[in-house]
PDB file of C-alpha atoms in Angstrom:
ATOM      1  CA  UNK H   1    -124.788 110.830 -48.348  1.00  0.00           C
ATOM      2  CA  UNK H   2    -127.137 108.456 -50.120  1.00  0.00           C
ATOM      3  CA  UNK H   3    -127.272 105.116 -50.496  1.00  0.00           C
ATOM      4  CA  UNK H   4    -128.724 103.810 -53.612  1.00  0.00           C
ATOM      5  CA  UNK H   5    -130.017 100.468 -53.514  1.00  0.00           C
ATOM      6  CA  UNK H   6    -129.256  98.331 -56.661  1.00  0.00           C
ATOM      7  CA  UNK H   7    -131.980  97.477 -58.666  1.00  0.00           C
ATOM      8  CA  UNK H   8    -131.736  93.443 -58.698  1.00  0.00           C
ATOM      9  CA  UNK H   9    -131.776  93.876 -55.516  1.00  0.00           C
ATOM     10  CA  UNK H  10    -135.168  96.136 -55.374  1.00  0.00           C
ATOM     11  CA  UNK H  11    -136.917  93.659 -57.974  1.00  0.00           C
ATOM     12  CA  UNK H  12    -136.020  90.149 -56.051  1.00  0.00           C
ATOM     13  CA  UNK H  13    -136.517  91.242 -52.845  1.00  0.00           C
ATOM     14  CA  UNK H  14    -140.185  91.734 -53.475  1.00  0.00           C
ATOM     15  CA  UNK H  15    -140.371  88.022 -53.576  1.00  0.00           C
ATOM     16  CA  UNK H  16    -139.126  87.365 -50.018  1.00  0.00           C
ATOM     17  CA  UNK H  17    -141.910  88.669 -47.950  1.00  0.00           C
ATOM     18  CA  UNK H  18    -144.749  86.766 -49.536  1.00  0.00           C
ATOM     19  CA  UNK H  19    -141.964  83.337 -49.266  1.00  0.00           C
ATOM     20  CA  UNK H  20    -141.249  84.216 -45.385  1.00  0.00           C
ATOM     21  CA  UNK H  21    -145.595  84.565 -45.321  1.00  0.00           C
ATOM     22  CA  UNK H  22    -146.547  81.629 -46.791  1.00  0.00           C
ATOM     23  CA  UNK H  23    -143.754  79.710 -44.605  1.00  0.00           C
ATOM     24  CA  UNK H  24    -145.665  81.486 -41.499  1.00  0.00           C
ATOM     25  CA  UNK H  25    -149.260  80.423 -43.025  1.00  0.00           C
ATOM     26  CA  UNK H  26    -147.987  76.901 -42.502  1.00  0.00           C
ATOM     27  CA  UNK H  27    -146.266  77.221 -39.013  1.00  0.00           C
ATOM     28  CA  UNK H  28    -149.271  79.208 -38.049  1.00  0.00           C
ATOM     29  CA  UNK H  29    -151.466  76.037 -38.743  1.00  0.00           C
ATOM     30  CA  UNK H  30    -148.963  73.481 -37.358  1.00  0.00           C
ATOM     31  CA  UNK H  31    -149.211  75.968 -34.424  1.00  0.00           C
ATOM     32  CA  UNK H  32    -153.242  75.477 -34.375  1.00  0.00           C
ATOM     33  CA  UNK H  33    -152.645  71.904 -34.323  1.00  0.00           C
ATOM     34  CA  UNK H  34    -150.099  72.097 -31.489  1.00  0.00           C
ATOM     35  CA  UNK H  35    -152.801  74.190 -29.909  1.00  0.00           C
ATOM     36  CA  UNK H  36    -155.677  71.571 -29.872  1.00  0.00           C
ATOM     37  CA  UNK H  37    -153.703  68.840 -28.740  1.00  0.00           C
ATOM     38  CA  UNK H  38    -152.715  71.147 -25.568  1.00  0.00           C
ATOM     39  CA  UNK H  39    -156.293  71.100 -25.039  1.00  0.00           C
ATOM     40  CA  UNK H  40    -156.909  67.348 -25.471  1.00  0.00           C
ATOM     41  CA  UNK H  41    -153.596  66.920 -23.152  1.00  0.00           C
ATOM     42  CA  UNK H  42    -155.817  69.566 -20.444  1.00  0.00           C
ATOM     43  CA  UNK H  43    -159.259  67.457 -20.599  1.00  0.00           C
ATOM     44  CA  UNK H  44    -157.464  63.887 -20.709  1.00  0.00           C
ATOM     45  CA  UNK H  45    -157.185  61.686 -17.567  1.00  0.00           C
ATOM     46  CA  UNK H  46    -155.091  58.748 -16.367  1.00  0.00           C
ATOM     47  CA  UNK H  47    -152.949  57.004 -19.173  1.00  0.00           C
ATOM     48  CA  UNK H  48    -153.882  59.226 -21.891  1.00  0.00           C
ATOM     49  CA  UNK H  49    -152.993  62.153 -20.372  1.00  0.00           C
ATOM     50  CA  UNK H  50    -149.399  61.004 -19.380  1.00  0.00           C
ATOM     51  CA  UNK H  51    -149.211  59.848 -23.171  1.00  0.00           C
ATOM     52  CA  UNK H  52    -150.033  63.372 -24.176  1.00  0.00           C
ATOM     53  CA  UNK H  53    -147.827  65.022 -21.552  1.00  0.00           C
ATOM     54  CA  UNK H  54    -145.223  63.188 -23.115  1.00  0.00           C
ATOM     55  CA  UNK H  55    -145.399  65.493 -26.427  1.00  0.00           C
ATOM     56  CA  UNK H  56    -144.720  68.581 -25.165  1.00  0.00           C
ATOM     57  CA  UNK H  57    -147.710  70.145 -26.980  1.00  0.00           C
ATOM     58  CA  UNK H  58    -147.985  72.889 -23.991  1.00  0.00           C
ATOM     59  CA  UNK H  59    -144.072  74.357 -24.791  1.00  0.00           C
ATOM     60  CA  UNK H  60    -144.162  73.564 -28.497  1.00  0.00           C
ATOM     61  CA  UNK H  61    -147.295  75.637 -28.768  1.00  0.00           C
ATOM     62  CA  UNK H  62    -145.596  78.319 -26.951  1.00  0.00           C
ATOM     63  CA  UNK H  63    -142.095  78.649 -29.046  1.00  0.00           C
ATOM     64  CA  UNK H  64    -143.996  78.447 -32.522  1.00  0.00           C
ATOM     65  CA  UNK H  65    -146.555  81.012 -31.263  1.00  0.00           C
ATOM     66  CA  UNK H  66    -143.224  83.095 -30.101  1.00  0.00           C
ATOM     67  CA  UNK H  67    -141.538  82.938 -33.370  1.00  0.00           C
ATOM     68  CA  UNK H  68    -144.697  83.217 -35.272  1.00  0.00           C
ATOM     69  CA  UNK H  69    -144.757  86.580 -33.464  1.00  0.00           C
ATOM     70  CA  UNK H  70    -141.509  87.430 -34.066  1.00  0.00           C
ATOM     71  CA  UNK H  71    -141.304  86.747 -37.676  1.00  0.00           C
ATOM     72  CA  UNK H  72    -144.733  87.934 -38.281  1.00  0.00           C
ATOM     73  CA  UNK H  73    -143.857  91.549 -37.055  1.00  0.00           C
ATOM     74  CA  UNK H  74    -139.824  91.696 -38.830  1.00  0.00           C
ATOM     75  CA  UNK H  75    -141.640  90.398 -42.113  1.00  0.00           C
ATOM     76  CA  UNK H  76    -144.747  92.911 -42.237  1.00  0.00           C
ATOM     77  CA  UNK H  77    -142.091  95.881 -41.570  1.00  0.00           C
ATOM     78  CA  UNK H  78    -140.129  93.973 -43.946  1.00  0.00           C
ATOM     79  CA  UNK H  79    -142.638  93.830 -47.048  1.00  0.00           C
ATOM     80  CA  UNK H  80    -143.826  97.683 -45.966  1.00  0.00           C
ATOM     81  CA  UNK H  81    -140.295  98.701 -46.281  1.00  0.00           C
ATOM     82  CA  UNK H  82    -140.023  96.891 -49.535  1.00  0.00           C
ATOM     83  CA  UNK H  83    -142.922  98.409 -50.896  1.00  0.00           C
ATOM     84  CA  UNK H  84    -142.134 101.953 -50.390  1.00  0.00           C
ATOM     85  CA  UNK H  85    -138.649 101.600 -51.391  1.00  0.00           C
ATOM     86  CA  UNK H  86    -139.797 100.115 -54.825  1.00  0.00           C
ATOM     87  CA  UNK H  87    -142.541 102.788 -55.212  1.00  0.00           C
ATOM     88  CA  UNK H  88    -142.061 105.418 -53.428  1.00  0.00           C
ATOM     89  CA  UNK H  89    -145.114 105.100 -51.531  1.00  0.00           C
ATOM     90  CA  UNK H  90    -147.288 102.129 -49.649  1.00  0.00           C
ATOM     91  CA  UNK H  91    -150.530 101.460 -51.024  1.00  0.00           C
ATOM     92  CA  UNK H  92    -153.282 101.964 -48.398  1.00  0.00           C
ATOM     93  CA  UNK H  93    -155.350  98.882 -49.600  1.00  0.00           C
ATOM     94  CA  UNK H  94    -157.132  95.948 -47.757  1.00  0.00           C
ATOM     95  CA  UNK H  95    -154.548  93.670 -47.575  1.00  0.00           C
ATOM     96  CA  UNK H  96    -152.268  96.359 -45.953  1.00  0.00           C
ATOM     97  CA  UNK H  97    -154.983  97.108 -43.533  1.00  0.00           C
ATOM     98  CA  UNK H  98    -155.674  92.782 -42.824  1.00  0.00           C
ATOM     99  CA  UNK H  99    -151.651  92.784 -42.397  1.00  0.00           C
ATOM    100  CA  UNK H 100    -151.396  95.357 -39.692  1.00  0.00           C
ATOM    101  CA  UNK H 101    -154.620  94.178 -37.745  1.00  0.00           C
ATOM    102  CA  UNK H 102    -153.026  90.605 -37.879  1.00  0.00           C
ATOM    103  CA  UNK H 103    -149.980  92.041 -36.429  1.00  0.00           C
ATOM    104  CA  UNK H 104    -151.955  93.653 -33.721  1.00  0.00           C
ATOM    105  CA  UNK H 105    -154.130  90.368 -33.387  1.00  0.00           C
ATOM    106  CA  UNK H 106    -150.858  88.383 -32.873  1.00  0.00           C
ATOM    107  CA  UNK H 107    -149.174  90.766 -30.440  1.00  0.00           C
ATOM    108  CA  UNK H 108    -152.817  91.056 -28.186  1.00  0.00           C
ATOM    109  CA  UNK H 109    -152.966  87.174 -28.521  1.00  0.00           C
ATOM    110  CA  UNK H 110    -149.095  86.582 -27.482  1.00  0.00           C
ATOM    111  CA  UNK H 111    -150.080  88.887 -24.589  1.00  0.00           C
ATOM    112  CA  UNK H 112    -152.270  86.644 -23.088  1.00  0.00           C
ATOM    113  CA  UNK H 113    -149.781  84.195 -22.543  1.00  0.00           C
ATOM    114  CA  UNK H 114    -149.332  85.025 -18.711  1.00  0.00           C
ATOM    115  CA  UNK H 115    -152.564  85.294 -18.044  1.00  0.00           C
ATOM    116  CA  UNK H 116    -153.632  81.873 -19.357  1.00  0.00           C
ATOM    117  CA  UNK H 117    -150.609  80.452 -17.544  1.00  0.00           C
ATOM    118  CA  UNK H 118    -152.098  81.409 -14.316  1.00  0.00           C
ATOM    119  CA  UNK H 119    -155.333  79.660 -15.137  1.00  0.00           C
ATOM    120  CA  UNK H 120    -157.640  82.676 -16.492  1.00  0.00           C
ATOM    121  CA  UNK H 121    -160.476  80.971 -18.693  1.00  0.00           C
ATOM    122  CA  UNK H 122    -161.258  84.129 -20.584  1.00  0.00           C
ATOM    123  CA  UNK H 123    -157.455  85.111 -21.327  1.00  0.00           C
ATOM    124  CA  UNK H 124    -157.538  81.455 -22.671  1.00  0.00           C
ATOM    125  CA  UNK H 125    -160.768  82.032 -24.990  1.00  0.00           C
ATOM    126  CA  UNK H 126    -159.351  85.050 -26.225  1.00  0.00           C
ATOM    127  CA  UNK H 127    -156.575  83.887 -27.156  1.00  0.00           C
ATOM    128  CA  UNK H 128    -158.193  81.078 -29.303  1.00  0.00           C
ATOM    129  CA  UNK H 129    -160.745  83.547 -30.383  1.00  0.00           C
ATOM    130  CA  UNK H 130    -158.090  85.762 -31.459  1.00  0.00           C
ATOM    131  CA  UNK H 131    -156.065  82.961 -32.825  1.00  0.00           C
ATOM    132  CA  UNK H 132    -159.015  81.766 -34.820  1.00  0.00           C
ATOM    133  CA  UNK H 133    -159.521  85.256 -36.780  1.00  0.00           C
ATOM    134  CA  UNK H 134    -155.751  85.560 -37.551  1.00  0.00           C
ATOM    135  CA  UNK H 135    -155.475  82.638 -39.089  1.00  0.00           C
ATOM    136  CA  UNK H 136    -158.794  83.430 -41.030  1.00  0.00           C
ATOM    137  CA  UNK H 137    -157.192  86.594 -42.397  1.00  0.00           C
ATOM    138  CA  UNK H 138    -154.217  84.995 -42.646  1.00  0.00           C
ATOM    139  CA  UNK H 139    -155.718  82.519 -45.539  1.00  0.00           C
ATOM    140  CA  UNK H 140    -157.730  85.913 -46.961  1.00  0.00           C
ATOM    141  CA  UNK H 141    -153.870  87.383 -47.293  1.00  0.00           C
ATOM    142  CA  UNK H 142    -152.464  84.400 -48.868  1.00  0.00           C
ATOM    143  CA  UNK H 143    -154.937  85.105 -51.546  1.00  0.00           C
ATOM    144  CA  UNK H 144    -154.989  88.889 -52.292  1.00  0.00           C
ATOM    145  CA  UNK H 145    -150.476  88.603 -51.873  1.00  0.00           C
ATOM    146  CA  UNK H 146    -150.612  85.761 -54.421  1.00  0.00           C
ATOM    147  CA  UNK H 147    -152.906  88.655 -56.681  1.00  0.00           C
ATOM    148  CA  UNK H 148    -150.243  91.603 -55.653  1.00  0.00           C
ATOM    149  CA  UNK H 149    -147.367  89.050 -56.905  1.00  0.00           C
ATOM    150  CA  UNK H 150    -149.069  88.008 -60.176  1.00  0.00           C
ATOM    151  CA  UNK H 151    -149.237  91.972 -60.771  1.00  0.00           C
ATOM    152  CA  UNK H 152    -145.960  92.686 -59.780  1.00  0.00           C
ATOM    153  CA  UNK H 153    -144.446  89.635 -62.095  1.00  0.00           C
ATOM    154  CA  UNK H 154    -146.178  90.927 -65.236  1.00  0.00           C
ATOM    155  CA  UNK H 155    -144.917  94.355 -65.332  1.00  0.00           C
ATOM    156  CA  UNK H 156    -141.505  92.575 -64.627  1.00  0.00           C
TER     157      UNK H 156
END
């Protein structure tokens, strides 16, 4: 038995990966931002640090990073999947290859998470490091997808 996708379906559904990206391009920076004022909360004393305590920024950080990975992963399957299914193929290209390290960079990064929570300096740095370069690549995507979509809308 085979199920034949319809082909509105195929055509619009090219659109929702690079929506669900850009989406993550944002949380990923609100999740930088939530990620520097942990640190300012970790060298502040007295009064400002109880004001900064006061925001969180230490769990925050943690459930946008978790759901950054989790959405990141579902929606780079997601917009693999839609490319074959549309062509028959995927197209080994650069921004393929930045999506799948940025996956990997995410997952490694997200694994650090215990590590830093029991104080290790250089599971922290990585994960900043790491953090650092996916959101680099991460702007370097948002440019070549918006070139893949432009392509795809004119043979439309």
């Amino acid at each position: 038995m085979s199920l034949e996708i319809p082909a509105s379906v195929k055509v619009w559904s090219q659109f929702i990966h690079p929506t669900v990206m850009w989406v993550l391009l944002a949380t990923a920076i609100y999740a930088l931002y939530l990620g520097i004022q942990v640190i300012r909360t970790r060298n502040a004393e007295g009064e400002a640090k109880k004001e900064l305590i006061k925001g969180r920024y230490n769990i925050r950080h943690y459930q946008i990073g978790s759901l950054l990975l989790a959405l990141m992963v579902v929606f780079t399957v997601f917009g693999m999947g839609v490319t074959y299914i549309n062509n028959d193929k995927l197209f080994v290209q650069p921004h393929l290859l930045v999506g799948l390290t940025m996956t990997s960079l995410i997952a490694t990064s997200a694994a650090l998470s215990p590590l830093m929570q029991k104080g290790n300096d250089l599971a922290r740095y990585s994960h900043i490091f790491l953090n650092v370069v996916l959101l680099g690549f991460f702007g370097w995507q948002a440019v070549s997808g918006m070139e893949i979509l432009l392509r795809i809308i004119s043979k439309m």
